[in-house]
XYZ file of N, CA and C in Angstrom:
693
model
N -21.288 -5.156 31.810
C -20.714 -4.939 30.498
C -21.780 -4.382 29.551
N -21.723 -3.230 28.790
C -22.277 -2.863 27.680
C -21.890 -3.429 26.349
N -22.998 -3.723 25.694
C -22.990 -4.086 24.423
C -24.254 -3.221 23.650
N -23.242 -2.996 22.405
C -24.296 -2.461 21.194
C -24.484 -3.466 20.350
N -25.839 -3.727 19.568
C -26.458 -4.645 18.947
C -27.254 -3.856 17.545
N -26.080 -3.778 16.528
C -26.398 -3.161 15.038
C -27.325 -4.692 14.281
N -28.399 -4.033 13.923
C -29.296 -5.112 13.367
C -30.527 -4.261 12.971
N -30.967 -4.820 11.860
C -32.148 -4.207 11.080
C -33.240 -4.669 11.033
N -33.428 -6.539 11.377
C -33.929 -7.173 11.413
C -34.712 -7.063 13.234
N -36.192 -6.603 12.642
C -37.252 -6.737 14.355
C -36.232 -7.865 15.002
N -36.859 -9.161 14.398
C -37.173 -10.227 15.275
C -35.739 -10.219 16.098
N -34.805 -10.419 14.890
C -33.113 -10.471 15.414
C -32.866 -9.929 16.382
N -33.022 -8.817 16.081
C -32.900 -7.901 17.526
C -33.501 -7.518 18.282
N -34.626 -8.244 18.690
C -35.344 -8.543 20.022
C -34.541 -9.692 20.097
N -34.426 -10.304 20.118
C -33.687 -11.881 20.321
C -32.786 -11.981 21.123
N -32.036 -10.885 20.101
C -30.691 -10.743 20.912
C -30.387 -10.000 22.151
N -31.100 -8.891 22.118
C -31.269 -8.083 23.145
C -31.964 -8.251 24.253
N -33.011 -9.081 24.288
C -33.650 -10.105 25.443
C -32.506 -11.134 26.194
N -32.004 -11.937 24.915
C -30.886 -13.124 25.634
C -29.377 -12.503 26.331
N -29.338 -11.031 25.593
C -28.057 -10.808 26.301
C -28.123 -10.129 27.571
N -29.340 -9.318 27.637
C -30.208 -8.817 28.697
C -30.337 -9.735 29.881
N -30.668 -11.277 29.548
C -30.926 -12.164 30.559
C -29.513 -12.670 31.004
N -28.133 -12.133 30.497
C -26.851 -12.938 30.940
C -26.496 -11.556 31.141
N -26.706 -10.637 31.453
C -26.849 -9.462 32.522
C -26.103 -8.035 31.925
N -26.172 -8.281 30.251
C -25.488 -7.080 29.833
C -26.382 -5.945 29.712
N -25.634 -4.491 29.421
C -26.687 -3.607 29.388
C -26.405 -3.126 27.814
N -27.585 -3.651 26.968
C -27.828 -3.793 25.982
C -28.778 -2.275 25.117
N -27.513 -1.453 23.747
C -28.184 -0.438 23.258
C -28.253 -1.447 21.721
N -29.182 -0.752 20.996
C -29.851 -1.331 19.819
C -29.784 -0.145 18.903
N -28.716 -0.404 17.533
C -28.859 0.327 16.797
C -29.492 -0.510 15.281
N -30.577 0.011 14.492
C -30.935 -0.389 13.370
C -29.994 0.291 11.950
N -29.196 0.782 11.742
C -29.021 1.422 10.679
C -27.327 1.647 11.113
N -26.693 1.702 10.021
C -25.306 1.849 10.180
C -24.816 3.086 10.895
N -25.661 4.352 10.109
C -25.046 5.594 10.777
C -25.587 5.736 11.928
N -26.754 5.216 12.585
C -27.315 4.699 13.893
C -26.007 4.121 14.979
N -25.654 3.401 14.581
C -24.545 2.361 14.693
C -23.163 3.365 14.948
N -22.549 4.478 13.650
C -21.655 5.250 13.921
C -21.444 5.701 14.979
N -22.943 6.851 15.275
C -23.144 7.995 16.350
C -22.787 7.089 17.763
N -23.836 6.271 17.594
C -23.758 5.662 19.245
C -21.985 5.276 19.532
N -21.379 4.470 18.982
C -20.437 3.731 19.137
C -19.214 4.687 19.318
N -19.165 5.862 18.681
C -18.075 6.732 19.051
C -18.969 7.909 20.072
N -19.950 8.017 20.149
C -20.238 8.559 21.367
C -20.193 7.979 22.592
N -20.482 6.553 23.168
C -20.454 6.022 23.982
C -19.306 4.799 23.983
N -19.399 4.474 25.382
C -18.589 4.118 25.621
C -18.786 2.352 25.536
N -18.352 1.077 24.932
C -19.186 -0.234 24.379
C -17.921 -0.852 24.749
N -18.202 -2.309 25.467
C -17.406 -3.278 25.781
C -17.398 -4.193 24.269
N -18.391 -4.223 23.960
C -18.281 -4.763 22.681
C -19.420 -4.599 21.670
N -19.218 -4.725 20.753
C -20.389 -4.844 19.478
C -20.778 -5.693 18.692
N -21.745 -6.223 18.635
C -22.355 -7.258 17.851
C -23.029 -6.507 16.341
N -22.646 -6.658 15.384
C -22.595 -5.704 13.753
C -23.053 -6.320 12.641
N -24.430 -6.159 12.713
C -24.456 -7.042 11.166
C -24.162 -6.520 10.096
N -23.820 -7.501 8.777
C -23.368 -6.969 7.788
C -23.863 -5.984 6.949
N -25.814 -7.173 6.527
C -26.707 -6.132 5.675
C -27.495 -5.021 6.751
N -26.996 -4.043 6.225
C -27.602 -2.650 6.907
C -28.671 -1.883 5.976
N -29.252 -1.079 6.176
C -30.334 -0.335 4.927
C -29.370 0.554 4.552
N -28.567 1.196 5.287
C -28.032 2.183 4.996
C -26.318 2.244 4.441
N -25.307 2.771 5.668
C -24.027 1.649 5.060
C -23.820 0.171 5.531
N -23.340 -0.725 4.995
C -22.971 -1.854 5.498
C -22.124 -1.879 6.182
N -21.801 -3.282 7.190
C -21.310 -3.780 8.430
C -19.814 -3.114 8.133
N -19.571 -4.000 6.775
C -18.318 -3.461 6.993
C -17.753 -1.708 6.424
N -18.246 -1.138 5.727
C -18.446 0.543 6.429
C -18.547 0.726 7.238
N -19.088 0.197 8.592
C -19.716 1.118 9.386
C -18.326 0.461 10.308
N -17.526 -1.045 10.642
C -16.268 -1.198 11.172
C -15.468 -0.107 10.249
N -14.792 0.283 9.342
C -14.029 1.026 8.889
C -14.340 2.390 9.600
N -15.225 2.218 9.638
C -15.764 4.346 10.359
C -15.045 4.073 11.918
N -15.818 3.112 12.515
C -15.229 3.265 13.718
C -13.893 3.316 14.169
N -13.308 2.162 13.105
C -11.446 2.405 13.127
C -11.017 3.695 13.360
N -11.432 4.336 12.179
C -11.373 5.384 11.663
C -11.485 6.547 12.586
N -12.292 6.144 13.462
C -12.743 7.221 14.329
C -11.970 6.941 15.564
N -11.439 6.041 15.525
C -10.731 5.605 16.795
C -11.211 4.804 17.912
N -12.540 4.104 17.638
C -13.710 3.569 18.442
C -12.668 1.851 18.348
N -12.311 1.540 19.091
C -11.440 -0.118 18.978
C -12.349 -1.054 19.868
N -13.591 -0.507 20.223
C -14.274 -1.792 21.007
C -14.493 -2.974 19.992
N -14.083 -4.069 20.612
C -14.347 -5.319 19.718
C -15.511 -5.500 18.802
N -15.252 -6.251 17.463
C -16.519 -5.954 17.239
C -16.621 -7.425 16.546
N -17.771 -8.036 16.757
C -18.231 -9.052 16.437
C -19.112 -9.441 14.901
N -19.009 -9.477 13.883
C -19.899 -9.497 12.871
C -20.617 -10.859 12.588
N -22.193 -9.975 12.671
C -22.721 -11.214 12.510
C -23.667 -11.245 11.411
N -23.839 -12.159 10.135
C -24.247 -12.038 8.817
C -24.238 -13.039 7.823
N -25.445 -13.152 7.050
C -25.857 -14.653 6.483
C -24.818 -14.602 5.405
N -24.046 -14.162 5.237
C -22.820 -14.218 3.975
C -21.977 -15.131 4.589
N -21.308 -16.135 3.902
C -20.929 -17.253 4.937
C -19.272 -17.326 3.890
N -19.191 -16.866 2.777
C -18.373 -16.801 1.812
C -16.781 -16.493 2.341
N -15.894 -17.405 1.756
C -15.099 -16.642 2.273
C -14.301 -15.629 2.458
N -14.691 -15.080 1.129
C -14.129 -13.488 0.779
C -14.884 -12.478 1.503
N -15.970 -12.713 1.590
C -17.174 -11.894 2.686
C -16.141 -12.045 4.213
N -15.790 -13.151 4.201
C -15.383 -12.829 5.978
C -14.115 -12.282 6.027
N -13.341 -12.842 5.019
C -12.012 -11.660 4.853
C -12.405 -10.522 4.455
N -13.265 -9.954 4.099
C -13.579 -8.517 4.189
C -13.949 -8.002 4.882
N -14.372 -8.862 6.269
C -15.057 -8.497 7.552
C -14.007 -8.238 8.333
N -13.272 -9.358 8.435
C -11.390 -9.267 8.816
C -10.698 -7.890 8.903
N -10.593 -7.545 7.617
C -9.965 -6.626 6.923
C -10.808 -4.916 7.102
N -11.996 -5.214 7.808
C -12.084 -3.942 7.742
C -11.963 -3.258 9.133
N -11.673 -4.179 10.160
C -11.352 -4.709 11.532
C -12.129 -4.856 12.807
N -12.828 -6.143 11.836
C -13.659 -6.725 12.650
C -12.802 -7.786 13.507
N -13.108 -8.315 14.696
C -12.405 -9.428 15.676
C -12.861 -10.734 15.076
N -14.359 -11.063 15.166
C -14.552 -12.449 15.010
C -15.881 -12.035 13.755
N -16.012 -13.518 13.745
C -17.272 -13.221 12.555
C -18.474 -14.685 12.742
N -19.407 -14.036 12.815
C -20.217 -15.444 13.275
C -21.719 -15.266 12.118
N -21.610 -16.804 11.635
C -22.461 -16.844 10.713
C -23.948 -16.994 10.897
N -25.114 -16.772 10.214
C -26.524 -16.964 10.622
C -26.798 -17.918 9.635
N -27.662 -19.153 10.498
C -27.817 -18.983 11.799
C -27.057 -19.290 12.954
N -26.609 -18.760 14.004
C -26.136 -19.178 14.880
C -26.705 -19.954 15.951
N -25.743 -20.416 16.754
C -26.706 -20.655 18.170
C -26.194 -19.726 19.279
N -26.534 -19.285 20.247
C -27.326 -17.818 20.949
C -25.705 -18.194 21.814
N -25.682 -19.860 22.537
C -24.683 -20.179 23.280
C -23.258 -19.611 22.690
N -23.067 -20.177 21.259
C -21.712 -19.571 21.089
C -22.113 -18.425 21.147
N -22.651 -17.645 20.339
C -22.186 -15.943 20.195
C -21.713 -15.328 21.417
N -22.638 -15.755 22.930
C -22.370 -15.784 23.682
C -21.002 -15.553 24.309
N -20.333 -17.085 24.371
C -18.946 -17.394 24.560
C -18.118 -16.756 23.717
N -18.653 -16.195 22.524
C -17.290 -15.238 21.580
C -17.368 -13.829 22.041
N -18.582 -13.718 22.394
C -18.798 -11.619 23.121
C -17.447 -12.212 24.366
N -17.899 -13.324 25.084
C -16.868 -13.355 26.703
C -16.141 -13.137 26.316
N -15.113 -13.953 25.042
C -13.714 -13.913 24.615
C -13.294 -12.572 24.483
N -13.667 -11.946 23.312
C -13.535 -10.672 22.815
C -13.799 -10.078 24.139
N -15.001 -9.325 25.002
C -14.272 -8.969 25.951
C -13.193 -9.137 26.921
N -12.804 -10.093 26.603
C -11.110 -10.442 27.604
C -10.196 -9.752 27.087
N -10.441 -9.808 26.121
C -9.218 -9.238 24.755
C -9.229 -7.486 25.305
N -10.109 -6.887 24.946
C -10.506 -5.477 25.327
C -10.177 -5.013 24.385
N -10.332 -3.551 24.594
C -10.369 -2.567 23.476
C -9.089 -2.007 23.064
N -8.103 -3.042 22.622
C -6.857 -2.547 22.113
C -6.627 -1.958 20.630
N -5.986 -0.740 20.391
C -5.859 -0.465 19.081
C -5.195 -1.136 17.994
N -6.176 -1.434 17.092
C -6.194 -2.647 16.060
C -6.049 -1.708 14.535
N -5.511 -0.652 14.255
C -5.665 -0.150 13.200
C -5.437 -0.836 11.787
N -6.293 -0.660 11.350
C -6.343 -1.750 10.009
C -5.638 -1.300 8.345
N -4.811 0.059 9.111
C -3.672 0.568 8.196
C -2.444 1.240 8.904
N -1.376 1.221 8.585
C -0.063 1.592 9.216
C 0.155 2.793 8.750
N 0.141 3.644 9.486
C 0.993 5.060 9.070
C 1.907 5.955 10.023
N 3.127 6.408 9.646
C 4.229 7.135 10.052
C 4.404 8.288 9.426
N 4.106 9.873 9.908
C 4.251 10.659 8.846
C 3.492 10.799 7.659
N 3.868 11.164 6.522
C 3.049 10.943 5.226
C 3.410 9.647 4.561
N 4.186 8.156 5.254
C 4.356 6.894 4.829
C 2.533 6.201 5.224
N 1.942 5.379 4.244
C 0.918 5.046 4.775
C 1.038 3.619 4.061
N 1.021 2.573 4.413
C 0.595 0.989 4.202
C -0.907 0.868 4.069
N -1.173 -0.017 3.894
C -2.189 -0.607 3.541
C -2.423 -2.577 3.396
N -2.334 -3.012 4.343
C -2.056 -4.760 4.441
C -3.203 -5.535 4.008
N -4.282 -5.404 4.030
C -5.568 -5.984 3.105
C -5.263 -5.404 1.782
N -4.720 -4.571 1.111
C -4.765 -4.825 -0.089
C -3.186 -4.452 -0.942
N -2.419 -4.190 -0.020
C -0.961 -4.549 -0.401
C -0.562 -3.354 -1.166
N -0.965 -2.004 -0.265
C -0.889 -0.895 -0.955
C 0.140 0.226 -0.160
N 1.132 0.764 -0.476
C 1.496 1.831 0.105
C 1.909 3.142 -0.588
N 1.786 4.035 0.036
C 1.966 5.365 0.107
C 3.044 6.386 0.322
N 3.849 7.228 -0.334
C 4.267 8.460 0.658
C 2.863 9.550 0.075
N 2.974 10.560 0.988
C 1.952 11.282 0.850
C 0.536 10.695 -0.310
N 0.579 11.147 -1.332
C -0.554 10.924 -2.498
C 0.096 9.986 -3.526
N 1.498 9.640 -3.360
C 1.851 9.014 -4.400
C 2.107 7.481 -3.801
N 1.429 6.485 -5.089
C 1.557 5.384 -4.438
C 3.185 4.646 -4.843
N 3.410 3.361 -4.135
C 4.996 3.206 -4.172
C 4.384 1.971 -4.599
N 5.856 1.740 -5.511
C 6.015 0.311 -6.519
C 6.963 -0.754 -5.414
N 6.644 -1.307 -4.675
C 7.420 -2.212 -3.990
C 7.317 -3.631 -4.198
N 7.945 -4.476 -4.511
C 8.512 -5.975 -4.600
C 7.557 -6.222 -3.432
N 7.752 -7.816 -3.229
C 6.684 -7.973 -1.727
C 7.926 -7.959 -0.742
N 9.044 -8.577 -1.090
C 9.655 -8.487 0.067
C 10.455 -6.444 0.308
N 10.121 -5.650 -0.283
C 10.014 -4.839 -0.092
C 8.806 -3.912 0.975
N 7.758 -4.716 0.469
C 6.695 -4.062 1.347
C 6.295 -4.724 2.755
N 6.833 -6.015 2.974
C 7.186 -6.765 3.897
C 8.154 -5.948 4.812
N 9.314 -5.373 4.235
C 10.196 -4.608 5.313
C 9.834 -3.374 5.561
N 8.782 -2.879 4.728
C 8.414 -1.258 5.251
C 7.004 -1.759 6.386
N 6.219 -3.022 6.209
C 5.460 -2.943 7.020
C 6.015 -3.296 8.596
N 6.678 -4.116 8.259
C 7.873 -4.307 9.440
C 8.052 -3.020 10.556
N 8.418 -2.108 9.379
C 9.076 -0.951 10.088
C 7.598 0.280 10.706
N 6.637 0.149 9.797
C 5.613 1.027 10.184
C 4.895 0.383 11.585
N 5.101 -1.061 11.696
C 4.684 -1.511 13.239
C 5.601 -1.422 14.171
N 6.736 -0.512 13.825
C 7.395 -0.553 14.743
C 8.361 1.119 14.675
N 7.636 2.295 14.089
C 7.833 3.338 14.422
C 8.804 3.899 14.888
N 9.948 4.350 14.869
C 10.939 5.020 16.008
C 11.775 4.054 16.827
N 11.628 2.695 16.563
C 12.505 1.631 17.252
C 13.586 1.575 16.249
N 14.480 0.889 17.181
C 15.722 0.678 16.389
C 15.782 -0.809 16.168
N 15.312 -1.629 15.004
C 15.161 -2.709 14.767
C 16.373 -3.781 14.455
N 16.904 -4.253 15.004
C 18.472 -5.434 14.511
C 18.316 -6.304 13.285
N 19.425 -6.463 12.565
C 19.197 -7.027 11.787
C 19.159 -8.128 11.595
N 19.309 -9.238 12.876
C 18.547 -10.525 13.409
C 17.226 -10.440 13.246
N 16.386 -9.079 13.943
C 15.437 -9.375 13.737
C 14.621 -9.062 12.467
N 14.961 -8.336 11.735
C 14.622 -8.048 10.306
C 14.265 -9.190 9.879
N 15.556 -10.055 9.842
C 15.963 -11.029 9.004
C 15.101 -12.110 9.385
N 14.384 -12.092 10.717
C 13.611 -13.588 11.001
C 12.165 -13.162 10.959
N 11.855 -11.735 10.860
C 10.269 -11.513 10.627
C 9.921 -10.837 9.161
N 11.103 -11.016 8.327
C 10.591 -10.936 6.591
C 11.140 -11.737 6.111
N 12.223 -12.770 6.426
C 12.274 -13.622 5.639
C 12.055 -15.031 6.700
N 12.737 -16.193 7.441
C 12.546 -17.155 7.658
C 13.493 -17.632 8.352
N 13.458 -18.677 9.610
C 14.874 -18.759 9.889
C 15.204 -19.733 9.102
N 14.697 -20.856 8.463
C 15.653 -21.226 7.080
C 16.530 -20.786 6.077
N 16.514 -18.983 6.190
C 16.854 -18.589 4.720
C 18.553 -18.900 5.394
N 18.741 -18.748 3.736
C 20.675 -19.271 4.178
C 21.305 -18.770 2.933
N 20.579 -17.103 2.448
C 20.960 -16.626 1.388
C 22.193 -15.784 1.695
N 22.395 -14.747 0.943
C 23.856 -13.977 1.256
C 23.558 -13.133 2.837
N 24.890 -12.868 3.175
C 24.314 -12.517 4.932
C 24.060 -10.744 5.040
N 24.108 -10.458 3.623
C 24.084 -8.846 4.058
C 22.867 -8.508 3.002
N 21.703 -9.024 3.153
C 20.341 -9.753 2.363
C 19.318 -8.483 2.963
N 19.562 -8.075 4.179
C 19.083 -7.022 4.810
C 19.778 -5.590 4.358
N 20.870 -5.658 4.351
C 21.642 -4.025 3.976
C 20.657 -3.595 2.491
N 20.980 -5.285 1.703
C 20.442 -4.564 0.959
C 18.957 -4.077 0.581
N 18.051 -5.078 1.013
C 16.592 -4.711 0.688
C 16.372 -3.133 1.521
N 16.988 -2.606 2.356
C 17.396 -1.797 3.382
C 17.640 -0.392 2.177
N 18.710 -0.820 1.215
C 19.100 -0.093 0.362
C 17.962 0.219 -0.999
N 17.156 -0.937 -1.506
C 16.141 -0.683 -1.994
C 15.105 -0.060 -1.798
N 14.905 -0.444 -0.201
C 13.549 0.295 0.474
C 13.889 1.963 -0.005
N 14.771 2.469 0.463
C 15.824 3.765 0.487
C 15.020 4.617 -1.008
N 15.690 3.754 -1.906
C 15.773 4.553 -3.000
C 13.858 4.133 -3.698
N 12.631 3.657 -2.984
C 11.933 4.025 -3.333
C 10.763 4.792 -1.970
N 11.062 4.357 -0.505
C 10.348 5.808 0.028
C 10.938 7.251 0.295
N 12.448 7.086 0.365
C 13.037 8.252 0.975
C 13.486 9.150 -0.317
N 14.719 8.380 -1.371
C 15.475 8.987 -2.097
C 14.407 10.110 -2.970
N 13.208 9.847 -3.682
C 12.351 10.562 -4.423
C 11.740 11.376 -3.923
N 11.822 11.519 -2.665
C 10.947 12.980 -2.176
C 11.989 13.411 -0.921
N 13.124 13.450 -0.932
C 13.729 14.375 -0.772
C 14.069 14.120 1.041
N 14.042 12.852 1.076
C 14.059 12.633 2.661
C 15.018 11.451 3.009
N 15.206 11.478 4.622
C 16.298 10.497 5.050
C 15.459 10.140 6.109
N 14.452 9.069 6.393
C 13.627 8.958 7.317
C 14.186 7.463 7.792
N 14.386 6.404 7.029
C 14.696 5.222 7.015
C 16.566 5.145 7.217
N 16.516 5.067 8.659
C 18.070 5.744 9.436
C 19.039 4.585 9.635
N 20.103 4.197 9.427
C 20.936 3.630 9.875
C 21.568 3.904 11.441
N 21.418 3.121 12.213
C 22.234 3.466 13.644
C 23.184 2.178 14.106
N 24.482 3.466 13.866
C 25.535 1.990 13.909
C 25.883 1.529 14.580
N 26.077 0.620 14.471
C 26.219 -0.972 15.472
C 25.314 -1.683 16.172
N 23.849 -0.474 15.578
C 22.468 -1.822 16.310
C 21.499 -2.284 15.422
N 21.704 -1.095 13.986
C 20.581 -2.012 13.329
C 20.171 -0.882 12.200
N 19.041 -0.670 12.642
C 17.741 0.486 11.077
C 16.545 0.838 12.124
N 16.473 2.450 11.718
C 15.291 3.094 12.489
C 14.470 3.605 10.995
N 13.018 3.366 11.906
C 12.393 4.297 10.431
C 11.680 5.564 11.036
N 12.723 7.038 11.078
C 11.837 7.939 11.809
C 10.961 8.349 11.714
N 10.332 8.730 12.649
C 8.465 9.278 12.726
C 9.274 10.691 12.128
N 9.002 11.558 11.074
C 9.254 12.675 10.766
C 7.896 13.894 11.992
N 8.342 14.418 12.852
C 8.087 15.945 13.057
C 7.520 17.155 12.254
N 6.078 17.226 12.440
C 6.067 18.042 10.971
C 6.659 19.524 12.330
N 6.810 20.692 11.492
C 7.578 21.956 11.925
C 6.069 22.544 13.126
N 6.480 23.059 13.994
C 5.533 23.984 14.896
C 4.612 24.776 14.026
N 4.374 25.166 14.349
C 2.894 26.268 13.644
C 3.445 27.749 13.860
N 3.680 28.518 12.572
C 4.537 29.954 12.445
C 6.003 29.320 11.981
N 6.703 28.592 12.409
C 8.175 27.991 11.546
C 8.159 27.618 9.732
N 9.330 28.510 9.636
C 9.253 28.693 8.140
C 10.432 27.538 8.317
């Protein structure tokens, strides 16, 4: 198994790179974030160990780049910020786990094993369909450049729908992954938030993307942009 080891700190990273060396990984060492970029989307990493303070960009820049870039090897952050808004920002920029300093060598250990079990599945840390774009760390969405005014249980059913692209979703299941199976409000509670969603991503820019298909449920189509030369 390969592992990259982002760290700025000598000692740290001899440390680490000796002990993971001795449990038989083949261990690259980046000091600097954009250090950290190049390697990680050039090569190929079972996992990454990322500290936060970098000289250059920080930990969590340098997880957003890789998202970004499409690099989904796990990534482990490790960093004396112990806060808990620090680790939800570590979370959020899509990091896997987060391990505080100082550690002991054993866990970090046992969390690289975990995370590699897991593997390198795509974890994108924003939803987008078309020019619809979400945003779930900070409760933001999009059509193209303009941002949308949504209720939460509004943005609850568009995120719904952006994890689930081109499916045709029932309105059982709507109904039990945005609201609760307790709710015991009116039974057509879906048509309508359905009907709200409507009139703030589709109705204002001129589109019918968010589809009714009858008798199974609500699609939200991936729009097709036109071939290249089609007027």
């Amino acid at each position: 198994m390969r592992v990259l080891v982002v760290e700025d700190e000598v000692r740290t990273s001899a440390l680490l790179q000796r002990g993971l060396a001795e449990e038989g990984y083949a261990v690259d060492v980046a000091a600097d974030g954009q250090g950290a970029v190049w390697r990680a989307t050039e090569f190929g990493y079972d996992v990454v160990v990322l500290d936060v303070l970098l000289p250059d960009l920080d930990g969590f820049e340098v997880c957003r780049r890789l998202r970004a870039e499409g690099c989904w090897a796990p990534v482990l952050m490790l960093t004396a910020l112990d806060a808990v808004p620090d680790r939800v920002r570590g979370l959020d920029a899509g990091a896997d786990d987060y391990l505080t300093k100082p550690f002991s060598f054993t866990e970090l250990s046992a969390r690289l094993r975990a995370l590699i079990r897991r593997g390198a599945r795509e974890r994108p840390t924003s939803l987008q369909a078309g020019d619809l774009r979400l945003d779930p760390a900070s409760r933001r969405a999009w059509r193209g450049d303009t941002e949308l005014d949504l209720s939460p249980k509004e943005f609850a059913l568009l995120e719904l729908f952006l994890r689930h692209p081109g499916q045709v979703l029932t309105r059982t299941h709507i109904l039990e992954h945005v609201w609760d199976f307790a709710y015991d409000g009116v039974s057509n509670v879906v048509d309508q938030y359905i009907a709200y969603l409507r009139r703030k991503i589709d109705r204002p820019f001129g589109v019918k993307h968010l589809e009714t298909v009858r008798g199974a449920g609500y699609r939200l189509r991936v729009a097709v942009p036109p071939a290249s030369g089609e007027r």
